[in-house]
Amino acid sequence: MTDQFAPPPTTGCRSSPVLKQRGQREVFCGLTGIIWLHRKIQDAFFLVVGSRTCAHLLQSAAGVMIFAEPRFGTAILEETDLAGLNDAHAELDRTVAQLLARRPDIRQLFLVGSCPSEVIKLDLSRAAERLTRQFAPRVRVLEYSGSGIETTFTQGEDACLAAMVPVLPETDERELLVVGALPDVVEDQMLALLGDLGVGRVRVLPAQSIDTEMGIGPNTAFALTQPFLGDTHAALIRRGARHIAAPFPFGEEGTTAWLAAIAAEFGVPDDRFAAVTEAPRRRARAAIAQASAPLRDKSIFFFPDSQIEVPLARFLIRECGMSAIEVGMPYIHDALHGPDLDLLPQGPQISEGQDVDLQLDRCRAARPDLTVCGLGLANPLEAEGLSTKWAIELVFTPVHFYEQAGDLAALFARPLHRKSLLTRSAEVAAE
């Protein structure tokens, strides 16, 4: 399928020196992933074992009123728990029993660890096994960590999906497993494209229900839609599945390359690939061209936040005409990010990890036209006259595949357009 898109440039960034720094970080908590996962997995409940701070974070992030009953909650550690006066495991068992008695619709229960020291001491893995024995076969209980000490905010999804992989049944069926939570409308578009290409059985992880038929085995090929699924990737490899390495499906080029890698794996003829992708590719290119006009010849600086920085930088440079000064990632995983690094033209500093004060110094010295960062850094940088883009918005907004390519470019163009309007208004007022 290599004739469907331009080959990677020989001067990509895959072998470029990486600036690795370890110091104070500015990252969001991994519990945040529950906000999109609970909408995706319709028969699941996410029970955070944590503090009142965890409960306030989830309520604020989800915009849920206190009288609502969503499919997530917090088992709050009280003073007696923290003092060791209660048996924490007995308290957890009691809470779970009350929850499942009140909510018979729950088929999957995720115990989600957080960062208080008393939670870290709990063996949630043994608790999940014990509770699974108690409530099987009606409910499956799994556990993972969403602790901000251990994860960036997108890695909560990675930990959740990695916890699901070992319990999936074995299969010898030849099939494609697409991994990563996507908005329903985007997932439907993706499945329609794969169906039109004639790719065989396609399964999606996470599925909406525990009853969805899904298995893993040596004939399973899997493709990732999210660049932050390193633990899930490793878990699938351990089960014998084979990874289809490809750039991530952001923009027209990334989507085409992602589909082409799958098409090559499943023997899709070139003429069929061209016929299926020609119209959506044309629409995507037109949408990007219109939305990206304010981005051309502008510079951008990425702070490490969501682990989608490298494919976004590739999209903005190659399809929107921007130049990158620095592309920061919390972690760089060659098997996942290598294909996008191959396409990323040399020039930007690639950095892994963070010493936030040193990185802020580099950003201030460079004075980029646009800075992508977390919420905690955005307002201070805006006060210094730098235009910013919230990294978290890029995770909560549909941005994958052809039909969202123009919207993705527009997300980056919006702060620059806003700054232009404010500058023009200030000039008019001064006259």
XYZ file of C-alpha atoms in Angstrom:
431
model
C 0.000 0.000 0.000
C 3.040 2.290 0.010
C 1.998 3.985 -3.225
C -1.046 5.505 -1.496
C 0.919 8.156 0.426
C 4.347 9.770 0.443
C 7.110 7.708 2.097
C 8.528 8.992 5.369
C 11.303 11.534 4.915
C 14.814 10.236 5.537
C 15.436 13.192 7.845
C 12.733 12.353 10.394
C 13.157 12.774 14.138
C 13.149 9.116 15.184
C 16.919 9.074 15.723
C 17.243 12.703 16.816
C 18.782 13.374 20.261
C 16.108 13.483 22.969
C 16.355 15.947 25.838
C 15.498 13.923 28.958
C 14.786 15.843 32.140
C 13.430 14.754 35.491
C 12.190 17.371 37.912
C 9.012 19.145 38.948
C 6.163 18.131 36.603
C 2.915 19.817 35.656
C 0.545 16.957 34.815
C -3.090 16.155 35.473
C -4.270 13.160 37.505
C -4.878 9.785 35.798
C -8.319 9.587 37.404
C -9.499 11.978 34.687
C -9.769 9.114 32.185
C -12.857 7.897 34.050
C -14.751 10.871 32.629
C -14.678 9.473 29.088
C -14.384 5.768 29.948
C -17.613 5.652 31.980
C -19.479 6.978 28.944
C -17.872 4.435 26.661
C -18.251 1.255 28.741
C -21.980 1.281 29.354
C -22.233 -1.527 31.935
C -19.215 -0.510 34.035
C -18.829 1.371 37.301
C -15.589 3.052 38.338
C -15.108 3.095 42.114
C -12.193 5.306 43.102
C -10.594 4.335 46.396
C -9.356 7.683 47.607
C -9.918 10.920 49.459
C -12.452 13.724 49.300
C -10.044 15.483 46.936
C -10.532 12.622 44.448
C -14.297 12.977 44.738
C -14.161 16.739 44.148
C -11.847 16.253 41.146
C -14.212 13.803 39.458
C -17.304 15.866 40.189
C -15.681 19.035 38.870
C -14.148 17.413 35.787
C -17.391 15.686 34.818
C -19.707 18.564 35.682
C -21.934 16.128 37.605
C -24.380 17.489 40.166
C -24.275 15.940 43.622
C -27.788 14.498 43.287
C -26.996 12.684 40.022
C -26.079 8.989 40.009
C -23.448 8.465 37.314
C -21.456 5.279 36.829
C -18.485 6.393 38.899
C -17.954 7.334 42.523
C -15.424 7.503 45.333
C -15.008 5.226 48.337
C -13.722 7.991 50.611
C -11.135 7.270 53.262
C -12.414 8.651 56.547
C -10.372 9.588 59.619
C -10.831 6.158 61.188
C -9.577 4.486 58.004
C -6.526 6.746 57.849
C -5.764 6.064 61.491
C -5.913 2.329 60.893
C -8.827 1.859 63.280
C -10.900 0.073 60.628
C -10.026 -2.896 58.432
C -9.744 -1.170 55.048
C -10.456 -4.354 53.087
C -13.592 -5.063 55.128
C -14.748 -1.488 54.583
C -14.132 -1.801 50.844
C -16.053 -5.092 50.672
C -18.965 -3.487 52.521
C -19.006 -0.502 50.171
C -18.916 -2.715 47.076
C -21.718 -4.928 48.380
C -23.903 -1.861 49.019
C -23.129 -0.468 45.573
C -23.916 -3.673 43.680
C -27.120 -4.224 45.672
C -28.309 -0.738 44.725
C -27.115 -0.887 41.099
C -27.986 -4.284 39.554
C -27.121 -2.875 36.082
C -23.397 -2.967 36.895
C -21.638 -5.852 35.114
C -18.049 -4.617 35.367
C -16.618 -2.919 38.447
C -13.258 -1.162 38.306
C -11.495 -0.479 41.608
C -9.337 2.554 40.839
C -6.394 3.310 43.109
C -5.332 6.867 43.882
C -2.370 8.535 45.570
C -3.090 8.759 49.362
C -0.521 6.666 51.207
C -3.205 4.502 52.824
C -4.568 3.593 49.385
C -1.121 2.714 48.093
C -0.808 0.242 50.987
C -4.040 -1.508 49.962
C -3.685 -4.579 47.753
C -6.462 -3.769 45.304
C -5.407 -6.634 43.049
C -6.238 -9.194 45.750
C -9.392 -7.266 46.584
C -10.522 -7.503 42.943
C -9.881 -11.253 42.887
C -11.775 -11.728 46.148
C -14.737 -9.650 45.006
C -14.835 -11.365 41.605
C -15.176 -14.735 43.345
C -17.949 -13.309 45.510
C -20.010 -11.690 42.756
C -19.215 -13.847 39.686
C -20.623 -14.517 37.188
C -22.932 -11.483 37.439
C -20.110 -8.966 37.956
C -16.451 -8.925 36.939
C -14.187 -6.882 39.232
C -10.892 -5.447 37.951
C -8.440 -2.916 39.378
C -5.962 -0.358 38.121
C -4.133 2.716 39.364
C -5.160 6.243 38.421
C -2.696 7.820 40.833
C -1.248 11.142 39.750
C 2.071 10.012 41.216
C 2.312 7.203 38.681
C 0.392 8.460 35.651
C -0.317 11.390 33.394
C -4.019 12.049 32.879
C -4.393 9.986 29.702
C -2.611 6.977 31.200
C -5.669 6.257 33.303
C -7.257 4.871 30.136
C -4.108 2.889 29.392
C -4.140 1.311 32.853
C -7.849 0.487 32.550
C -7.549 -1.212 29.152
C -4.381 -3.053 30.204
C -6.329 -4.470 33.160
C -8.990 -5.812 30.781
C -6.614 -7.632 28.408
C -5.641 -10.603 30.650
C -9.275 -11.611 31.255
C -10.306 -11.627 27.581
C -10.883 -15.151 26.225
C -8.484 -16.917 23.875
C -9.331 -17.096 20.174
C -7.705 -18.387 16.993
C -9.894 -16.206 14.755
C -8.174 -13.940 12.255
C -9.417 -10.480 13.235
C -8.519 -6.852 13.771
C -8.679 -5.351 17.243
C -8.844 -1.543 17.296
C -7.698 -0.263 20.685
C -8.572 3.063 22.280
C -11.706 4.857 23.452
C -13.217 7.093 20.771
C -16.433 9.138 20.700
C -19.247 7.016 19.259
C -19.602 9.123 16.100
C -15.868 8.826 15.369
C -15.858 5.086 16.055
C -18.769 4.629 13.658
C -16.878 6.519 10.925
C -13.810 4.355 11.501
C -15.763 1.098 11.379
C -17.486 2.226 8.176
C -14.121 2.888 6.509
C -12.724 -0.476 7.613
C -15.900 -2.210 6.451
C -15.711 -0.540 3.027
C -12.083 -1.654 2.720
C -13.176 -5.240 3.301
C -11.152 -5.799 6.461
C -12.454 -8.940 8.156
C -13.820 -9.187 11.685
C -13.202 -5.971 13.590
C -13.456 -5.661 17.365
C -13.027 -2.511 19.459
C -11.456 -2.293 22.917
C -13.055 -1.001 25.076
C -16.398 -2.471 24.051
C -19.632 -0.967 25.337
C -20.656 -4.155 27.128
C -19.027 -7.146 28.790
C -21.258 -9.325 26.588
C -19.568 -8.123 23.382
C -17.831 -11.086 21.749
C -14.091 -10.469 21.862
C -10.963 -12.589 22.150
C -7.193 -12.402 21.825
C -4.824 -14.849 20.198
C -1.949 -15.388 17.755
C -4.134 -14.426 14.779
C -5.201 -11.131 16.321
C -3.696 -8.013 14.765
C -4.266 -4.808 16.675
C -4.045 -1.122 15.791
C -3.952 1.683 18.342
C -5.986 4.862 17.920
C -4.451 6.625 20.937
C -0.717 7.309 21.402
C -0.764 6.786 25.182
C -1.552 3.053 25.347
C 1.916 1.670 26.080
C 0.862 -0.722 28.877
C -2.081 -1.994 26.827
C 0.266 -2.545 23.883
C 2.572 -4.633 26.105
C -0.351 -6.622 27.534
C -1.623 -7.490 24.052
C 1.848 -8.529 22.902
C 2.064 -10.861 25.919
C -1.224 -12.450 24.798
C 0.326 -13.194 21.390
C -1.387 -10.439 19.374
C 0.603 -8.545 16.708
C 0.825 -4.763 16.584
C 0.215 -2.947 13.289
C 2.659 -0.059 13.601
C 1.465 3.149 11.920
C 1.208 6.903 12.383
C -1.842 7.841 14.428
C -5.020 8.872 12.579
C -4.822 12.643 13.059
C -5.325 14.668 9.882
C -5.562 13.421 6.316
C -2.009 12.080 6.119
C -2.081 10.284 9.463
C -5.487 8.738 8.823
C -4.442 7.522 5.375
C -1.201 6.030 6.705
C -3.063 4.315 9.572
C -5.639 2.806 7.222
C -2.937 1.838 4.714
C -1.021 -0.146 7.340
C -4.188 -2.094 8.215
C -5.014 -2.567 4.532
C -1.546 -4.009 3.906
C -1.953 -6.398 6.854
C -5.275 -7.701 5.503
C -4.372 -7.736 1.794
C -6.690 -4.972 0.593
C -6.027 -4.231 -3.121
C -4.600 -0.815 -3.970
C -7.482 0.104 -6.273
C -10.042 -0.644 -3.566
C -8.045 1.380 -1.017
C -7.929 4.341 -3.413
C -11.654 4.111 -4.193
C -12.659 4.011 -0.511
C -10.379 6.791 0.698
C -10.362 9.223 -2.250
C -13.486 11.217 -1.342
C -12.876 11.520 2.435
C -9.227 12.420 1.786
C -10.319 15.203 -0.536
C -12.817 16.511 2.018
C -10.205 16.388 4.774
C -7.614 18.279 2.727
C -10.145 20.981 1.851
C -11.264 21.349 5.483
C -7.684 21.557 6.730
C -6.731 24.132 4.097
C -9.623 26.370 5.147
C -9.178 25.997 8.921
C -5.383 26.195 9.002
C -4.925 29.560 7.286
C -4.094 31.349 10.594
C -1.526 28.638 11.424
C 0.717 28.915 8.382
C 4.262 30.041 9.164
C 3.461 30.215 12.892
C 5.597 28.546 15.591
C 4.392 26.150 18.291
C 5.809 24.815 21.566
C 4.478 21.615 23.203
C 4.724 21.014 26.936
C 4.462 17.306 27.874
C 0.937 16.522 28.990
C -1.202 14.006 27.107
C 1.284 11.891 25.084
C -0.399 12.902 21.831
C 2.128 15.692 21.225
C 4.267 13.957 18.569
C 1.416 13.021 16.174
C -0.119 16.463 16.676
C 3.200 18.125 15.853
C 3.483 15.972 12.733
C -0.007 17.051 11.655
C 0.558 20.755 12.329
C 3.939 20.891 10.585
C 3.197 18.751 7.528
C -0.467 19.612 6.942
C -0.923 23.073 8.477
C 2.391 24.763 7.666
C 3.539 25.406 11.231
C 7.039 25.076 12.665
C 7.689 23.415 16.027
C 10.242 24.755 18.498
C 9.964 21.966 21.063
C 7.837 18.836 21.194
C 7.625 17.562 24.755
C 6.246 14.145 25.713
C 5.775 12.621 29.173
C 7.139 9.345 27.763
C 8.361 8.317 24.306
C 7.549 4.745 23.265
C 9.341 3.842 20.043
C 6.885 1.126 18.988
C 4.004 3.590 19.317
C 5.521 6.964 18.437
C 8.272 5.874 16.035
C 6.139 6.010 12.838
C 5.070 9.591 13.606
C 8.642 10.561 14.487
C 9.705 9.197 11.094
C 7.362 11.702 9.461
C 8.210 14.632 11.728
C 10.742 16.858 9.934
C 13.950 17.583 11.789
C 14.177 20.902 13.564
C 12.236 20.860 16.828
C 13.803 19.806 20.119
C 12.278 16.481 21.137
C 12.028 16.234 24.920
C 10.899 13.483 27.276
C 9.867 14.096 30.842
C 9.938 17.510 32.418
C 11.673 19.960 34.673
C 8.949 22.570 34.403
C 11.036 25.589 35.433
C 13.708 24.842 32.836
C 11.093 24.199 30.168
C 9.312 27.442 31.007
C 12.622 29.255 30.561
C 13.023 27.734 27.091
C 9.449 28.638 26.145
C 9.799 32.234 27.321
C 13.060 32.626 25.449
C 11.548 31.249 22.228
C 8.307 33.296 22.405
C 6.314 30.858 20.233
C 3.163 31.976 18.476
C 1.252 29.170 20.218
C 1.997 27.081 23.321
C 0.216 23.789 24.077
C 0.194 23.112 27.808
C -1.862 22.077 30.816
C -4.385 24.242 32.616
C -1.947 25.136 35.382
C 0.467 26.827 32.972
C -1.958 28.373 30.493
C -3.160 31.387 32.477
C 0.320 32.501 33.649
C 1.643 32.262 30.082
C -1.373 34.138 28.725
C -0.639 36.899 31.262
C 2.838 37.116 29.757
C 1.403 37.647 26.281
C 1.752 34.079 24.952
C -1.200 32.428 23.210
C -1.959 28.991 24.653
C -3.974 25.896 23.860
C -5.225 23.625 26.641
C -3.867 20.135 26.049
C -6.813 18.512 27.825
C -9.244 19.925 25.235
C -7.481 17.893 22.547
C -8.394 14.695 24.405
C -12.024 15.568 25.148
C -12.798 16.785 21.596
C -13.411 14.455 18.584
C -10.240 14.886 16.499
C -9.509 11.499 14.870
C -9.907 10.466 11.216
C -10.887 12.307 8.056
C -14.134 14.017 9.025
C -12.599 15.656 12.114
C -9.367 16.805 10.425
C -10.642 20.335 9.790
C -11.937 20.573 13.366
C -8.512 19.569 14.669
C -6.805 22.358 12.729
C -9.463 24.807 13.909
C -8.759 23.986 17.561
C -5.229 25.325 17.139
C -6.268 28.253 14.949
C -8.828 29.530 17.450
C -6.390 30.986 20.045
C -4.469 32.815 17.322
C -7.687 34.176 15.827
C -8.807 35.320 19.291
C -5.500 37.084 19.916
C -5.732 38.818 16.535
C -9.217 40.115 17.357
C -8.142 41.349 20.795
C -5.105 43.088 19.356
C -7.211 44.779 16.692
C -9.781 45.891 19.301
C -7.024 47.336 21.487
C -5.578 49.247 18.552
C -8.996 50.677 17.673
C -9.587 51.706 21.281
C -6.218 53.443 21.420
C -6.941 55.587 18.352
